[in-house]
PDB file of C-alpha atoms in Angstrom:
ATOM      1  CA  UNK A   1     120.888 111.281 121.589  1.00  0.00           C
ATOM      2  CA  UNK A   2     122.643 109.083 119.123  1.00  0.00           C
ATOM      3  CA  UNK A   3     121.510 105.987 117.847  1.00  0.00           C
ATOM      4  CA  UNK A   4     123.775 102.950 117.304  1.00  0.00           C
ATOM      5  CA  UNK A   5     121.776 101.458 114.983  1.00  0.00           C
ATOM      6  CA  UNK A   6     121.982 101.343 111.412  1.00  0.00           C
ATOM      7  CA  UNK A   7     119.143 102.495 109.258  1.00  0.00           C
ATOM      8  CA  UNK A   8     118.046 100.411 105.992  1.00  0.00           C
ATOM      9  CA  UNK A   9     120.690 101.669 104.032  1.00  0.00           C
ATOM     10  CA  UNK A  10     123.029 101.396 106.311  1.00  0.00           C
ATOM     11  CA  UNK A  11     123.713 104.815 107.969  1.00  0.00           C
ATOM     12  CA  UNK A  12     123.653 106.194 111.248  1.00  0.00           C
ATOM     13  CA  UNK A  13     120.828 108.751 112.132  1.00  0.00           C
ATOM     14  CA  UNK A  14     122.684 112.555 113.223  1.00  0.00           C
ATOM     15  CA  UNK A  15     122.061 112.828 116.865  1.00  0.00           C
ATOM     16  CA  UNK A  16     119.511 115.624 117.404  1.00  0.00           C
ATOM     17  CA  UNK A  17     116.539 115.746 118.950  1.00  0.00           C
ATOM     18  CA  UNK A  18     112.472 116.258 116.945  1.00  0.00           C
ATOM     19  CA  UNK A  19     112.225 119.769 119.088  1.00  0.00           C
ATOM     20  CA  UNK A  20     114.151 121.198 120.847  1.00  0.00           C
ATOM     21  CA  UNK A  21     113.111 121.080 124.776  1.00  0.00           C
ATOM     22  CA  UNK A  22     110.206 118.407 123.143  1.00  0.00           C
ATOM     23  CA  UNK A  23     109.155 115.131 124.708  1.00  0.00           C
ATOM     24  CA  UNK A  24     111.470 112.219 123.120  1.00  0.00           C
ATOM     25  CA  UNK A  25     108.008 109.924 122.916  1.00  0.00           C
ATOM     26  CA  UNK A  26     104.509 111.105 122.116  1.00  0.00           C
ATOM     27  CA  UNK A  27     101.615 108.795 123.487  1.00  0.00           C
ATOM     28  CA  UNK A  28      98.740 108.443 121.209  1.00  0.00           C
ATOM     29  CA  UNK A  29      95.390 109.670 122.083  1.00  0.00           C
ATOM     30  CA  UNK A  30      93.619 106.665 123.812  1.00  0.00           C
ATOM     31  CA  UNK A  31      91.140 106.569 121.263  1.00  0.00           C
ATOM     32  CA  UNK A  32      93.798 105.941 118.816  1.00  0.00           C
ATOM     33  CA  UNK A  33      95.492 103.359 121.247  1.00  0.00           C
ATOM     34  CA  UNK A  34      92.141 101.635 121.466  1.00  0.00           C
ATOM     35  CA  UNK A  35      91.725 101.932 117.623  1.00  0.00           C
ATOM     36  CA  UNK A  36      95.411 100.445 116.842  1.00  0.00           C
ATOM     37  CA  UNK A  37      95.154  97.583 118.858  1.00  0.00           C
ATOM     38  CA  UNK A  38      92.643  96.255 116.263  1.00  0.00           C
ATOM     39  CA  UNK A  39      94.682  96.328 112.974  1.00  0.00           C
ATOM     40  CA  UNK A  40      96.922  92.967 113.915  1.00  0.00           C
ATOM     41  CA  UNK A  41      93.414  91.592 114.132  1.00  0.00           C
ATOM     42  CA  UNK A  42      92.119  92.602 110.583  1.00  0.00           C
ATOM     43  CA  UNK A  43      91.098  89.731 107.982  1.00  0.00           C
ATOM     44  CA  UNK A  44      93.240  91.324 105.287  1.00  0.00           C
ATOM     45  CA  UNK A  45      93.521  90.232 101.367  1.00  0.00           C
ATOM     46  CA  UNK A  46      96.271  88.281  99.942  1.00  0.00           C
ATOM     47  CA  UNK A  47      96.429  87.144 103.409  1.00  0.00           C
ATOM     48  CA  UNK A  48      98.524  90.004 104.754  1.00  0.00           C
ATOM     49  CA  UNK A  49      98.605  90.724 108.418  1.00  0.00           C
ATOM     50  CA  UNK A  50      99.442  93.995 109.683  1.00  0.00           C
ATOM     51  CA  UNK A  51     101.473  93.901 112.762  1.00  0.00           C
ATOM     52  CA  UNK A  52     101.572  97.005 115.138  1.00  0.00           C
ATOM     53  CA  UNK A  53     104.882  98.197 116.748  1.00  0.00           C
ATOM     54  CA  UNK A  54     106.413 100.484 119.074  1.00  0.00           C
ATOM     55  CA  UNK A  55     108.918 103.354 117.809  1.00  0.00           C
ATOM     56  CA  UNK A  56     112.122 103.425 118.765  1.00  0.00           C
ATOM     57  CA  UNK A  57     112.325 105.872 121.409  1.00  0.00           C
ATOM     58  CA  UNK A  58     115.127 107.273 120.468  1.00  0.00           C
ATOM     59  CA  UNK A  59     113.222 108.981 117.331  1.00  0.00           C
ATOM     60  CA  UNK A  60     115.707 108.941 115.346  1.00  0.00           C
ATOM     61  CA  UNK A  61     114.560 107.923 111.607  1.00  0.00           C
ATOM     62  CA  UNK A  62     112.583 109.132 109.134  1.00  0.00           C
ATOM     63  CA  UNK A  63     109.916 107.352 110.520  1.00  0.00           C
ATOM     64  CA  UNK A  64     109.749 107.877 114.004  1.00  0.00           C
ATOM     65  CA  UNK A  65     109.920 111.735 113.368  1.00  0.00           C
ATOM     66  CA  UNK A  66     107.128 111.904 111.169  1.00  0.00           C
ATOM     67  CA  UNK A  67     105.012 110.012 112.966  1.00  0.00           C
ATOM     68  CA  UNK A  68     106.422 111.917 116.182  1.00  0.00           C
ATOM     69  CA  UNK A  69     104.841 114.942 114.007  1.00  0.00           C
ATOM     70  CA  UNK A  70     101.722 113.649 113.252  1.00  0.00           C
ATOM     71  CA  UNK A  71     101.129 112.793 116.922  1.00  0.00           C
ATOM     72  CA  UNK A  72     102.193 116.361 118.055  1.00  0.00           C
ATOM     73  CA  UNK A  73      99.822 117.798 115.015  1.00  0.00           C
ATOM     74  CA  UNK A  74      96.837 115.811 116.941  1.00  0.00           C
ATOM     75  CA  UNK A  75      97.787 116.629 120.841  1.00  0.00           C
ATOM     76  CA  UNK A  76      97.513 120.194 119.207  1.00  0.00           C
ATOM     77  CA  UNK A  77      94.614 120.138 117.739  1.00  0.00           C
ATOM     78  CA  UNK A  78      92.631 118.494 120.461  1.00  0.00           C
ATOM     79  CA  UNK A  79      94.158 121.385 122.286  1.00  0.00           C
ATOM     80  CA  UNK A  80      93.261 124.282 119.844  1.00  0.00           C
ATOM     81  CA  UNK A  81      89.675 122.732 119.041  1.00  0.00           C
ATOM     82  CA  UNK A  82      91.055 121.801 115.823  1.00  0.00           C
ATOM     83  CA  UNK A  83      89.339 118.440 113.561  1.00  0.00           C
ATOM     84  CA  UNK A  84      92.484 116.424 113.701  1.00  0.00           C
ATOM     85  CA  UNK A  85      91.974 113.724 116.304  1.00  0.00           C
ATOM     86  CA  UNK A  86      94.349 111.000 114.842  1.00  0.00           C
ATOM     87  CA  UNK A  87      97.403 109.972 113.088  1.00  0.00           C
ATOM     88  CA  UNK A  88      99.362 107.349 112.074  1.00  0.00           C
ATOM     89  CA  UNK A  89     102.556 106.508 110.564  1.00  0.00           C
ATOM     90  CA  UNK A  90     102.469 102.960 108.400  1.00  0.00           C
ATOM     91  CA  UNK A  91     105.527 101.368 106.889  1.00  0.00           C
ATOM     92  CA  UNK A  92     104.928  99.651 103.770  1.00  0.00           C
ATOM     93  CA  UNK A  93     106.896  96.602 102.927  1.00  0.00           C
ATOM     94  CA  UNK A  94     107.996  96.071  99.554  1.00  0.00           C
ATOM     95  CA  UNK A  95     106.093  93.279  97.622  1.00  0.00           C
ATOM     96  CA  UNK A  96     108.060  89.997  97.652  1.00  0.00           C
ATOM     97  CA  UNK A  97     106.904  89.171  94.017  1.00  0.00           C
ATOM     98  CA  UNK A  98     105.866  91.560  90.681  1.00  0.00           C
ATOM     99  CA  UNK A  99     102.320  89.500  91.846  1.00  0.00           C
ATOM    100  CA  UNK A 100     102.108  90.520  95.229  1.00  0.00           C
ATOM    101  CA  UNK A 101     101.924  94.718  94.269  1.00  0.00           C
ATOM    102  CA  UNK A 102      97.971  94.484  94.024  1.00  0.00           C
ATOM    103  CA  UNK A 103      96.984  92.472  96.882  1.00  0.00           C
ATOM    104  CA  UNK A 104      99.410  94.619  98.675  1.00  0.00           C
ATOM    105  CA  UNK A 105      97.781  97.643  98.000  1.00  0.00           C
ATOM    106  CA  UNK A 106      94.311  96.070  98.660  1.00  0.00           C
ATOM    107  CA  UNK A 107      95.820  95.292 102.230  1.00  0.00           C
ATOM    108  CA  UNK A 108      97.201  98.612 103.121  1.00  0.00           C
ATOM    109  CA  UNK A 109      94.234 100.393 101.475  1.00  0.00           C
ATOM    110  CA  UNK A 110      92.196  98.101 104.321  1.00  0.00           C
ATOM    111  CA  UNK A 111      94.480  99.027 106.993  1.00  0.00           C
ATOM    112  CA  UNK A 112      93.395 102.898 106.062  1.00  0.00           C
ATOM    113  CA  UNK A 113      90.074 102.391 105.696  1.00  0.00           C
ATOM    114  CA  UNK A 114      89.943 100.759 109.073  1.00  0.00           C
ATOM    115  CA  UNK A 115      91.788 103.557 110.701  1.00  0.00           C
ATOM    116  CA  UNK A 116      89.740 106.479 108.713  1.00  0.00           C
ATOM    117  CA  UNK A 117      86.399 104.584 109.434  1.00  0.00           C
ATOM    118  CA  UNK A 118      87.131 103.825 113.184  1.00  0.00           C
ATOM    119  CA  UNK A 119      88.688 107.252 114.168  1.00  0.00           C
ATOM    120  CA  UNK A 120      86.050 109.312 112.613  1.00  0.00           C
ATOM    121  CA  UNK A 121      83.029 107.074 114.083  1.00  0.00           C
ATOM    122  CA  UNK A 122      80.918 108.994 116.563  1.00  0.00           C
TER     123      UNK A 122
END
């Protein structure tokens, strides 16, 4: 499947698919569904907010594929009996200002946190 949209730098993806014969979308685990769906709502420093979104279903960044990965590294472990139970993929944005590089990385490392905390809760 080819994509017709640019990526940041401005080239097209190649047209091939994760896996061959694979599933073009992963879902989650709903425990990790339930467990994103409170990031946008996290009090974050340097007043950040984290904002969840959907992949582009045609999977065909960087991106998408590794978090396509991740997910398929969890749906096999929960399968195998293996201690993986979650993943996520999280784009960073580049800090607007030399200023903003610290409370940036105070945010994100809350983000994590969150998710490590949450997903390995009993």
């Amino acid at each position: 499947m080819r994509c017709d949209t640019p990526d940041a730098s401005g080239k097209l993806p190649p047209a091939r698919a994760i896996q061959a014969g694979g599933a073009k979308v992963l879902p989650a685990p709903d425990s990790q569904a339930r467990i994103t769906e409170g990031v946008p709502k996290l009090r974050l420093p340097g007043g950040f907010q984290a904002k969840v979104a959907v992949a582009r279903k045609e999977n065909t960044y960087i991106c998408n594929e590794t978090h396509w990965r991740a997910l398929a590294a969890v749906k096999e472990a929960c399968k195998s009996g293996g201690r993986l139970r979650a993943g996520w993929f999280i784009h960073i944005p580049y800090p607007e200002t030399e200023d903003a590089s610290e409370p940036l990385a105070a945010a994100v490392g809350a983000v994590v946190s969150y998710l490590v905390r949450e997903s390995t809760s009993p």
